[in-house]
Amino acid sequence: MVNLKKLAATVTLGALLISGTTPGYAASLTDKQKKVQQQQQKNSGEQSKANASIQKREQAISKEQQEINKLDAELQDVINDVAQKKAEIRATQQKIATLQKQIKQYEAKMKAQEELMKERMATMQKNGGGSIDWAEFIFGSKDFGDLLTRMITAGTIQENDKQIFEEYQATKEKLAKAQAELKAERDALVKQKEELEQRQKTLNKKMKERAAKIKKLNAEKVKFESKLMSLQEMESTLKSQEKAIKAEMEAQRRAAEEAKRAAAAAAAAAKKEKQQSSNSSASAASTPAATPVASVPASGGMFQRPSGGRLSQGWGAASGANGYTFHNGIDLAAPVGTPIRASQTGTVTTAGWGGAYGNHVIITHVLNGQVWTTVYAHMSSVSVSAGQRVTQGQHIGGMGSTGNSTGSHLHFEIHRGGYSYSSSSAGNTVNPASFF
């Protein structure tokens, strides 16, 4: 009985203990869970705020980068314009130098012709020139040229001397024309220099604006990318193109002469063969005539597709996110090393590394008197050199992702005329796809 009582007492005590402690312990756990949940919610809120702040900052950085890209696009157009103006000034100065040389030659020729004509006129005066009123001709004339004109009009110059005086008149007219052209070119040079000065001021202003934006980003330790091709690179390209145009035209002239000689040789050979065959006409009559072979054109169009790969971006308006609001060419995407070939026969203007294009090749073409330019950019390798003449379809390098590029592709441009880049308009580029 005692044991049963003890057991009952123990059970009762345990029940009391359990019933007395369980509600307090459960409450303690609930409070802790609430605190943990509250802390988690607080952390989550702070994380959301942090993420929102980061996202906002990234958007701000992106906006700043886009502003720099937009400014770069405007700057690139000004840089190109300044380079073009300098090229125009060089061309005008060369014209002036050529005209000055021509004028000196004409003046020297006229002086020699005048001396010869003075001798002829002295001879005329001695030999039967008494009937001519020399005083009226001499004192009534403004200058020596006017004297000759009066005498030719009056028919006082003999037929055998007339050619001498007509040649003099022709030289005088050429001199006057050259002097007028010289004045026009000098006036054009003054205007070009004024325009260059204005564009240079614009360039300097925009460069300062860009430098201030970049300084601000550097202070905030913000990474940015530049899409600019420098003025020096633009000038170098334009100078190289001037040489390439002359070289290409000279190469075409030599090729035409060679073709002419070959045609003459073929004609002579055909004539000789005809003469030989006429001696054996009977046997020739029994011989079947040879079937003419048609020549195969080098390409189906004026320009051929320079490489394989898919079209990843076309020619036309762009968003401006990459530093240009107009895409001047087409992008053909393919693996690194994919062969790139010359789109048309021409002379290499530039071959190597340069600015936003990375490894690139520029080729000058002259087709039916029209200058064309093709550009091949972001190459992994270049297998031609400046000044080299290439034929259509010739291997010039491999595809890559050099310069301002985010993946392996070929950026290809066609310019009607010399190279003239614009990041905000088509400029003188045409859609390459229209030629393939």
Short mmCIF file of C-alpha atoms in Angstrom, two decimals:
data_model
loop_
_atom_site.label_atom_id
_atom_site.label_comp_id
_atom_site.label_asym_id
_atom_site.label_seq_id
_atom_site.Cartn_x
_atom_site.Cartn_y
_atom_site.Cartn_z
CA MET A 1 0.00 0.00 0.00
CA VAL A 2 2.87 2.28 0.86
CA ASN A 3 4.43 1.69 -2.50
CA LEU A 4 1.18 2.43 -4.26
CA LYS A 5 0.80 5.65 -2.34
CA LYS A 6 4.33 6.67 -3.17
CA LEU A 7 3.76 5.93 -6.83
CA ALA A 8 0.51 7.87 -6.81
CA ALA A 9 2.23 10.78 -5.13
CA THR A 10 5.08 10.72 -7.61
CA VAL A 11 2.69 10.66 -10.59
CA THR A 12 0.63 13.47 -9.11
CA LEU A 13 3.76 15.56 -8.45
CA GLY A 14 5.00 14.98 -12.04
CA ALA A 15 1.64 15.97 -13.42
CA LEU A 16 1.66 19.11 -11.35
CA LEU A 17 5.20 19.94 -12.43
CA ILE A 18 4.36 19.39 -16.09
CA SER A 19 1.12 21.32 -15.94
CA GLY A 20 2.90 24.11 -14.11
CA THR A 21 5.95 24.63 -16.53
CA THR A 22 4.69 23.88 -20.08
CA PRO A 23 2.73 27.15 -20.74
CA GLY A 24 5.70 29.39 -19.79
CA TYR A 25 8.22 27.45 -21.88
CA ALA A 26 5.96 27.50 -24.95
CA ALA A 27 5.52 31.26 -24.59
CA SER A 28 9.30 31.71 -24.45
CA LEU A 29 9.77 29.80 -27.72
CA THR A 30 7.08 31.84 -29.48
CA ASP A 31 8.76 35.13 -28.49
CA LYS A 32 12.11 33.95 -29.82
CA GLN A 33 10.53 32.88 -33.11
CA LYS A 34 8.83 36.22 -33.44
CA LYS A 35 12.08 38.04 -32.81
CA VAL A 36 13.87 35.88 -35.39
CA GLN A 37 11.09 36.49 -37.91
CA GLN A 38 11.18 40.21 -37.21
CA GLN A 39 14.95 40.26 -37.66
CA GLN A 40 14.61 38.29 -40.89
CA GLN A 41 11.98 40.71 -42.14
CA LYS A 42 14.21 43.62 -41.17
CA ASN A 43 17.19 42.05 -42.95
CA SER A 44 15.03 41.32 -45.98
CA GLY A 45 13.84 44.93 -46.04
CA GLU A 46 17.36 46.27 -45.72
CA GLN A 47 18.49 43.87 -48.48
CA SER A 48 15.67 45.05 -50.71
CA LYS A 49 16.67 48.64 -50.03
CA ALA A 50 20.30 47.78 -50.76
CA ASN A 51 19.33 45.99 -53.98
CA ALA A 52 17.17 48.92 -55.01
CA SER A 53 20.04 51.30 -54.23
CA ILE A 54 22.49 49.16 -56.23
CA GLN A 55 20.04 48.89 -59.11
CA LYS A 56 19.46 52.64 -58.99
CA ARG A 57 23.22 53.27 -58.97
CA GLU A 58 23.72 50.85 -61.85
CA GLN A 59 21.03 52.68 -63.78
CA ALA A 60 22.77 55.97 -62.99
CA ILE A 61 26.12 54.55 -64.11
CA SER A 62 24.50 53.18 -67.24
CA LYS A 63 22.95 56.59 -67.88
CA GLU A 64 26.33 58.30 -67.36
CA GLN A 65 27.98 55.81 -69.71
CA GLN A 66 25.26 56.40 -72.29
CA GLU A 67 25.78 60.15 -71.95
CA ILE A 68 29.49 59.65 -72.58
CA ASN A 69 28.66 57.37 -75.52
CA LYS A 70 26.34 60.03 -76.93
CA LEU A 71 29.02 62.67 -76.45
CA ASP A 72 31.57 60.34 -78.05
CA ALA A 73 29.27 59.93 -81.05
CA GLU A 74 29.02 63.71 -81.44
CA LEU A 75 32.77 64.05 -80.89
CA GLN A 76 33.56 61.40 -83.47
CA ASP A 77 31.61 63.32 -86.09
CA VAL A 78 33.51 66.52 -85.24
CA ILE A 79 36.86 64.66 -85.25
CA ASN A 80 36.02 63.24 -88.67
CA ASP A 81 34.92 66.67 -89.92
CA VAL A 82 38.16 68.31 -88.71
CA ALA A 83 40.22 65.59 -90.38
CA GLN A 84 38.23 66.02 -93.61
CA LYS A 85 38.72 69.79 -93.52
CA LYS A 86 42.47 69.31 -93.10
CA ALA A 87 42.46 66.89 -96.04
CA GLU A 88 40.55 69.46 -98.15
CA ILE A 89 43.09 72.13 -97.20
CA ARG A 90 45.97 69.85 -98.21
CA ALA A 91 44.28 69.14 -101.56
CA THR A 92 43.66 72.87 -102.15
CA GLN A 93 47.26 73.71 -101.27
CA GLN A 94 48.45 71.08 -103.75
CA LYS A 95 46.20 72.59 -106.45
CA ILE A 96 47.58 76.06 -105.68
CA ALA A 97 51.16 74.77 -105.94
CA THR A 98 50.35 73.09 -109.28
CA LEU A 99 48.68 76.24 -110.63
CA GLN A 100 51.59 78.43 -109.53
CA LYS A 101 53.96 76.11 -111.36
CA GLN A 102 51.78 76.23 -114.50
CA ILE A 103 51.60 80.03 -114.35
CA LYS A 104 55.40 80.29 -114.20
CA GLN A 105 55.64 77.98 -117.22
CA TYR A 106 53.06 80.01 -119.16
CA GLU A 107 54.79 83.29 -118.29
CA ALA A 108 58.15 81.94 -119.42
CA LYS A 109 56.59 80.64 -122.65
CA MET A 110 54.87 83.94 -123.32
CA LYS A 111 58.11 85.83 -122.77
CA ALA A 112 59.88 83.63 -125.34
CA GLN A 113 56.96 84.00 -127.76
CA GLU A 114 56.97 87.78 -127.34
CA GLU A 115 60.66 87.96 -128.15
CA LEU A 116 60.07 85.91 -131.29
CA MET A 117 57.11 88.06 -132.34
CA LYS A 118 59.02 91.31 -131.75
CA GLU A 119 61.66 90.03 -134.15
CA ARG A 120 58.99 89.16 -136.71
CA MET A 121 57.34 92.56 -136.34
CA ALA A 122 60.70 94.32 -136.78
CA THR A 123 61.25 92.30 -139.94
CA MET A 124 57.75 93.18 -141.15
CA GLN A 125 58.45 96.89 -140.59
CA LYS A 126 61.65 96.70 -142.65
CA ASN A 127 60.15 94.60 -145.47
CA GLY A 128 57.18 96.46 -146.86
CA GLY A 129 55.69 97.58 -143.64
CA GLY A 130 55.60 101.22 -144.66
CA SER A 131 51.89 101.12 -145.46
CA ILE A 132 51.07 100.21 -141.83
CA ASP A 133 50.42 103.02 -139.39
CA TRP A 134 52.67 101.63 -136.62
CA ALA A 135 52.15 104.64 -134.38
CA GLU A 136 48.38 104.06 -134.36
CA PHE A 137 48.80 100.36 -133.52
CA ILE A 138 51.48 100.89 -130.86
CA PHE A 139 50.10 103.92 -129.02
CA GLY A 140 46.49 102.82 -129.38
CA SER A 141 47.14 99.46 -127.73
CA LYS A 142 46.86 98.79 -124.01
CA ASP A 143 49.59 96.15 -123.98
CA PHE A 144 51.50 93.81 -126.25
CA GLY A 145 48.65 91.32 -126.41
CA ASP A 146 46.21 94.05 -127.42
CA LEU A 147 48.66 95.17 -130.12
CA LEU A 148 48.70 91.68 -131.59
CA THR A 149 44.92 91.42 -131.47
CA ARG A 150 44.58 94.74 -133.34
CA MET A 151 47.09 93.70 -135.97
CA ILE A 152 45.47 90.27 -136.50
CA THR A 153 42.02 91.90 -136.75
CA ALA A 154 43.30 94.48 -139.24
CA GLY A 155 44.88 91.71 -141.32
CA THR A 156 48.32 93.31 -141.12
CA ILE A 157 50.05 90.09 -140.02
CA GLN A 158 50.99 87.74 -142.80
CA GLU A 159 49.62 84.19 -142.94
CA ASN A 160 52.98 82.53 -142.26
CA ASP A 161 53.41 84.57 -139.07
CA LYS A 162 49.79 84.22 -137.94
CA GLN A 163 50.38 80.80 -136.33
CA ILE A 164 53.08 82.26 -134.08
CA PHE A 165 50.73 84.96 -132.85
CA GLU A 166 47.81 82.50 -132.40
CA GLU A 167 50.01 80.27 -130.25
CA TYR A 168 50.86 83.31 -128.17
CA GLN A 169 47.16 84.11 -127.77
CA ALA A 170 46.44 80.52 -126.72
CA THR A 171 49.21 80.68 -124.08
CA LYS A 172 47.83 84.00 -122.85
CA GLU A 173 44.35 82.51 -122.47
CA LYS A 174 45.74 79.51 -120.57
CA LEU A 175 47.63 81.88 -118.28
CA ALA A 176 44.51 83.93 -117.61
CA LYS A 177 42.52 80.77 -116.87
CA ALA A 178 45.22 79.46 -114.52
CA GLN A 179 45.35 82.82 -112.71
CA ALA A 180 41.56 82.83 -112.29
CA GLU A 181 41.68 79.25 -110.94
CA LEU A 182 44.48 80.24 -108.58
CA LYS A 183 42.41 83.11 -107.19
CA ALA A 184 39.39 80.82 -106.75
CA GLU A 185 41.50 78.19 -104.97
CA ARG A 186 43.05 80.81 -102.69
CA ASP A 187 39.57 82.10 -101.81
CA ALA A 188 38.46 78.51 -101.15
CA LEU A 189 41.52 77.97 -98.95
CA VAL A 190 40.66 81.00 -96.82
CA LYS A 191 37.10 79.73 -96.38
CA GLN A 192 38.29 76.19 -95.56
CA LYS A 193 40.69 77.51 -92.92
CA GLU A 194 37.88 79.56 -91.34
CA GLU A 195 35.62 76.48 -91.26
CA LEU A 196 38.44 74.41 -89.80
CA GLU A 197 39.01 76.99 -87.06
CA GLN A 198 35.31 76.89 -86.09
CA ARG A 199 35.20 73.07 -86.08
CA GLN A 200 38.43 72.98 -84.06
CA LYS A 201 36.84 75.25 -81.43
CA THR A 202 33.82 72.94 -81.30
CA LEU A 203 36.13 69.94 -80.94
CA ASN A 204 38.09 71.55 -78.09
CA LYS A 205 34.85 72.47 -76.28
CA LYS A 206 33.44 68.95 -76.55
CA MET A 207 36.75 67.40 -75.51
CA LYS A 208 36.72 69.51 -72.33
CA GLU A 209 33.12 68.49 -71.66
CA ARG A 210 34.05 64.84 -72.10
CA ALA A 211 37.13 65.17 -69.88
CA ALA A 212 34.97 66.64 -67.08
CA LYS A 213 32.49 63.74 -67.28
CA ILE A 214 35.29 61.17 -67.24
CA LYS A 215 36.95 62.92 -64.29
CA LYS A 216 33.67 62.67 -62.39
CA LEU A 217 33.36 58.96 -63.15
CA ASN A 218 36.97 58.36 -62.13
CA ALA A 219 36.32 60.09 -58.80
CA GLU A 220 33.42 57.71 -58.26
CA LYS A 221 35.57 54.79 -59.41
CA VAL A 222 33.16 54.02 -62.23
CA LYS A 223 34.52 52.01 -65.13
CA PHE A 224 33.75 53.43 -68.58
CA GLU A 225 34.56 52.52 -72.17
CA SER A 226 35.70 54.77 -75.00
CA LYS A 227 34.50 54.33 -78.58
CA LEU A 228 36.53 57.15 -80.13
CA MET A 229 38.89 57.04 -83.07
CA SER A 230 41.43 59.82 -82.53
CA LEU A 231 42.01 62.78 -84.84
CA GLN A 232 45.54 61.49 -85.53
CA GLU A 233 44.16 58.11 -86.62
CA MET A 234 41.58 59.79 -88.85
CA GLU A 235 44.21 62.05 -90.45
CA SER A 236 46.58 59.14 -90.96
CA THR A 237 43.82 57.12 -92.63
CA LEU A 238 42.89 59.98 -94.97
CA LYS A 239 46.53 60.61 -95.94
CA SER A 240 47.02 56.91 -96.61
CA GLN A 241 43.88 56.91 -98.73
CA GLU A 242 45.19 59.75 -100.90
CA LYS A 243 48.26 57.64 -101.68
CA ALA A 244 46.17 54.51 -102.20
CA ILE A 245 43.88 56.22 -104.76
CA LYS A 246 46.90 57.33 -106.81
CA ALA A 247 48.47 53.87 -106.52
CA GLU A 248 45.24 52.14 -107.56
CA MET A 249 44.76 54.39 -110.59
CA GLU A 250 48.38 53.84 -111.62
CA ALA A 251 47.95 50.06 -111.22
CA GLN A 252 44.85 50.17 -113.39
CA ARG A 253 46.69 52.24 -116.02
CA ARG A 254 49.53 49.70 -116.13
CA ALA A 255 47.04 46.85 -116.30
CA ALA A 256 45.22 48.56 -119.20
CA GLU A 257 48.50 49.05 -121.07
CA GLU A 258 49.44 45.43 -120.46
CA ALA A 259 46.02 44.31 -121.73
CA LYS A 260 46.45 46.53 -124.80
CA ARG A 261 49.87 45.01 -125.54
CA ALA A 262 48.48 41.52 -125.02
CA ALA A 263 45.59 42.28 -127.38
CA ALA A 264 47.99 43.64 -130.00
CA ALA A 265 50.18 40.53 -129.67
CA ALA A 266 47.13 38.29 -129.95
CA ALA A 267 45.96 40.21 -133.04
CA ALA A 268 49.41 39.88 -134.63
CA ALA A 269 49.48 36.16 -133.84
CA ALA A 270 45.98 35.76 -135.28
CA LYS A 271 47.02 37.61 -138.45
CA LYS A 272 50.10 35.43 -138.82
CA GLU A 273 48.04 32.30 -138.26
CA LYS A 274 45.52 33.51 -140.85
CA GLN A 275 48.27 34.04 -143.39
CA GLN A 276 49.65 30.58 -142.72
CA SER A 277 46.23 28.98 -142.95
CA SER A 278 45.48 30.70 -146.26
CA ASN A 279 48.29 28.66 -147.80
CA SER A 280 46.56 25.45 -146.80
CA SER A 281 42.89 26.41 -147.15
CA ALA A 282 41.86 22.96 -148.30
CA SER A 283 43.06 21.23 -145.14
CA ALA A 284 41.73 24.06 -142.99
CA ALA A 285 38.26 23.62 -144.51
CA SER A 286 38.14 20.04 -143.28
CA THR A 287 39.18 21.05 -139.74
CA PRO A 288 36.29 21.85 -137.39
CA ALA A 289 36.30 25.38 -135.98
CA ALA A 290 37.27 25.85 -132.32
CA THR A 291 34.40 26.56 -129.92
CA PRO A 292 34.84 29.97 -128.25
CA VAL A 293 35.09 29.90 -124.46
CA ALA A 294 33.07 32.53 -122.57
CA SER A 295 34.91 34.45 -119.88
CA VAL A 296 33.75 33.89 -116.30
CA PRO A 297 33.03 37.05 -114.28
CA ALA A 298 34.98 37.46 -111.05
CA SER A 299 31.84 38.07 -109.00
CA GLY A 300 28.09 38.15 -109.26
CA GLY A 301 28.03 41.80 -108.12
CA MET A 302 30.14 44.90 -107.73
CA PHE A 303 31.21 43.67 -104.27
CA GLN A 304 31.17 40.16 -102.90
CA ARG A 305 30.41 39.00 -99.35
CA PRO A 306 33.74 39.17 -97.45
CA SER A 307 33.18 36.25 -95.07
CA GLY A 308 30.81 33.56 -93.88
CA GLY A 309 28.73 33.82 -90.69
CA ARG A 310 25.30 35.01 -89.63
CA LEU A 311 24.19 38.64 -89.87
CA SER A 312 24.25 39.83 -86.24
CA GLN A 313 23.60 43.52 -86.93
CA GLY A 314 22.54 45.33 -90.06
CA TRP A 315 23.28 48.75 -91.56
CA GLY A 316 21.08 51.54 -90.21
CA ALA A 317 19.87 53.41 -87.13
CA ALA A 318 21.13 52.17 -83.73
CA SER A 319 20.19 52.76 -80.09
CA GLY A 320 23.32 54.70 -79.15
CA ALA A 321 24.13 52.39 -76.23
CA ASN A 322 27.44 51.43 -77.86
CA GLY A 323 28.55 54.95 -78.71
CA TYR A 324 26.87 55.37 -82.08
CA THR A 325 23.34 56.16 -83.22
CA PHE A 326 23.92 54.87 -86.74
CA HIS A 327 25.61 51.58 -87.62
CA ASN A 328 27.65 52.28 -90.75
CA GLY A 329 28.11 48.68 -91.83
CA ILE A 330 27.00 45.11 -91.22
CA ASP A 331 28.26 42.61 -88.63
CA LEU A 332 28.87 39.01 -89.67
CA ALA A 333 29.35 36.70 -86.67
CA ALA A 334 31.43 33.51 -86.89
CA PRO A 335 34.21 31.73 -84.94
CA VAL A 336 37.62 33.35 -84.44
CA GLY A 337 39.87 32.76 -87.44
CA THR A 338 37.06 32.51 -90.01
CA PRO A 339 38.65 33.61 -93.35
CA ILE A 340 38.02 37.19 -94.50
CA ARG A 341 38.46 38.02 -98.20
CA ALA A 342 38.71 41.25 -100.21
CA SER A 343 35.25 42.24 -101.39
CA GLN A 344 36.68 43.79 -104.58
CA THR A 345 40.05 44.35 -106.27
CA GLY A 346 41.89 47.40 -104.94
CA THR A 347 44.85 48.85 -103.07
CA VAL A 348 45.23 48.43 -99.30
CA THR A 349 45.08 51.81 -97.56
CA THR A 350 45.53 50.69 -93.95
CA ALA A 351 46.36 47.31 -92.41
CA GLY A 352 46.97 46.79 -88.70
CA TRP A 353 45.84 47.97 -85.28
CA GLY A 354 43.86 51.17 -84.83
CA GLY A 355 41.39 52.53 -82.25
CA ALA A 356 37.86 51.20 -82.00
CA TYR A 357 38.34 48.98 -85.07
CA GLY A 358 41.13 46.94 -83.45
CA ASN A 359 42.94 44.95 -86.13
CA HIS A 360 41.47 46.19 -89.39
CA VAL A 361 42.02 46.58 -93.12
CA ILE A 362 40.84 49.44 -95.36
CA ILE A 363 40.93 48.94 -99.14
CA THR A 364 40.56 51.62 -101.83
CA HIS A 365 38.83 50.71 -105.09
CA VAL A 366 38.40 52.69 -108.32
CA LEU A 367 35.52 51.28 -110.39
CA ASN A 368 34.61 53.04 -113.66
CA GLY A 369 36.21 56.23 -112.39
CA GLN A 370 34.34 56.14 -109.03
CA VAL A 371 36.33 55.77 -105.79
CA TRP A 372 34.96 53.22 -103.30
CA THR A 373 36.30 52.19 -99.89
CA THR A 374 35.73 48.95 -97.95
CA VAL A 375 36.49 48.48 -94.23
CA TYR A 376 37.09 45.15 -92.43
CA ALA A 377 37.24 45.54 -88.60
CA HIS A 378 37.87 43.58 -85.35
CA MET A 379 40.08 40.99 -87.09
CA SER A 380 42.13 38.43 -85.16
CA SER A 381 44.88 38.51 -87.80
CA VAL A 382 45.86 40.59 -90.83
CA SER A 383 47.66 39.01 -93.79
CA VAL A 384 48.10 42.06 -96.09
CA SER A 385 50.00 45.33 -95.77
CA ALA A 386 49.41 48.99 -96.66
CA GLY A 387 50.16 49.77 -100.31
CA GLN A 388 49.64 46.16 -101.42
CA ARG A 389 47.26 45.52 -104.32
CA VAL A 390 44.75 42.72 -103.72
CA THR A 391 42.31 40.98 -106.01
CA GLN A 392 38.66 40.23 -105.35
CA GLY A 393 38.30 37.17 -103.13
CA GLN A 394 41.93 37.27 -101.92
CA HIS A 395 42.47 36.24 -98.28
CA ILE A 396 43.27 39.32 -96.15
CA GLY A 397 42.98 37.98 -92.58
CA GLY A 398 40.92 36.17 -89.96
CA MET A 399 37.80 37.09 -88.02
CA GLY A 400 38.17 38.09 -84.38
CA SER A 401 37.04 40.34 -81.54
CA THR A 402 39.70 43.07 -81.27
CA GLY A 403 39.04 46.73 -80.52
CA ASN A 404 35.57 47.71 -79.28
CA SER A 405 33.97 44.31 -79.75
CA THR A 406 32.02 41.96 -77.48
CA GLY A 407 32.32 38.81 -79.57
CA SER A 408 33.94 37.32 -82.66
CA HIS A 409 32.54 39.03 -85.76
CA LEU A 410 33.48 41.07 -88.85
CA HIS A 411 32.31 44.66 -89.02
CA PHE A 412 32.19 45.48 -92.76
CA GLU A 413 31.59 48.90 -94.35
CA ILE A 414 31.30 50.16 -97.94
CA HIS A 415 31.86 53.88 -98.61
CA ARG A 416 30.98 55.62 -101.86
CA GLY A 417 34.11 57.75 -102.13
CA GLY A 418 36.96 58.00 -99.63
CA TYR A 419 36.75 56.85 -96.02
CA SER A 420 34.55 59.21 -93.99
CA TYR A 421 33.22 57.94 -90.66
CA SER A 422 30.12 59.26 -88.90
CA SER A 423 28.67 57.81 -85.71
CA SER A 424 25.34 59.59 -86.02
CA SER A 425 24.49 59.32 -89.72
CA ALA A 426 25.11 57.17 -92.78
CA GLY A 427 27.67 59.65 -94.06
CA ASN A 428 28.90 58.32 -97.40
CA THR A 429 28.37 54.67 -96.44
CA VAL A 430 25.94 52.44 -98.30
CA ASN A 431 24.22 49.24 -97.20
CA PRO A 432 26.65 46.41 -98.07
CA ALA A 433 23.79 43.89 -98.20
CA SER A 434 22.44 45.62 -101.31
CA PHE A 435 25.55 44.56 -103.27
CA PHE A 436 25.62 40.86 -102.42
#
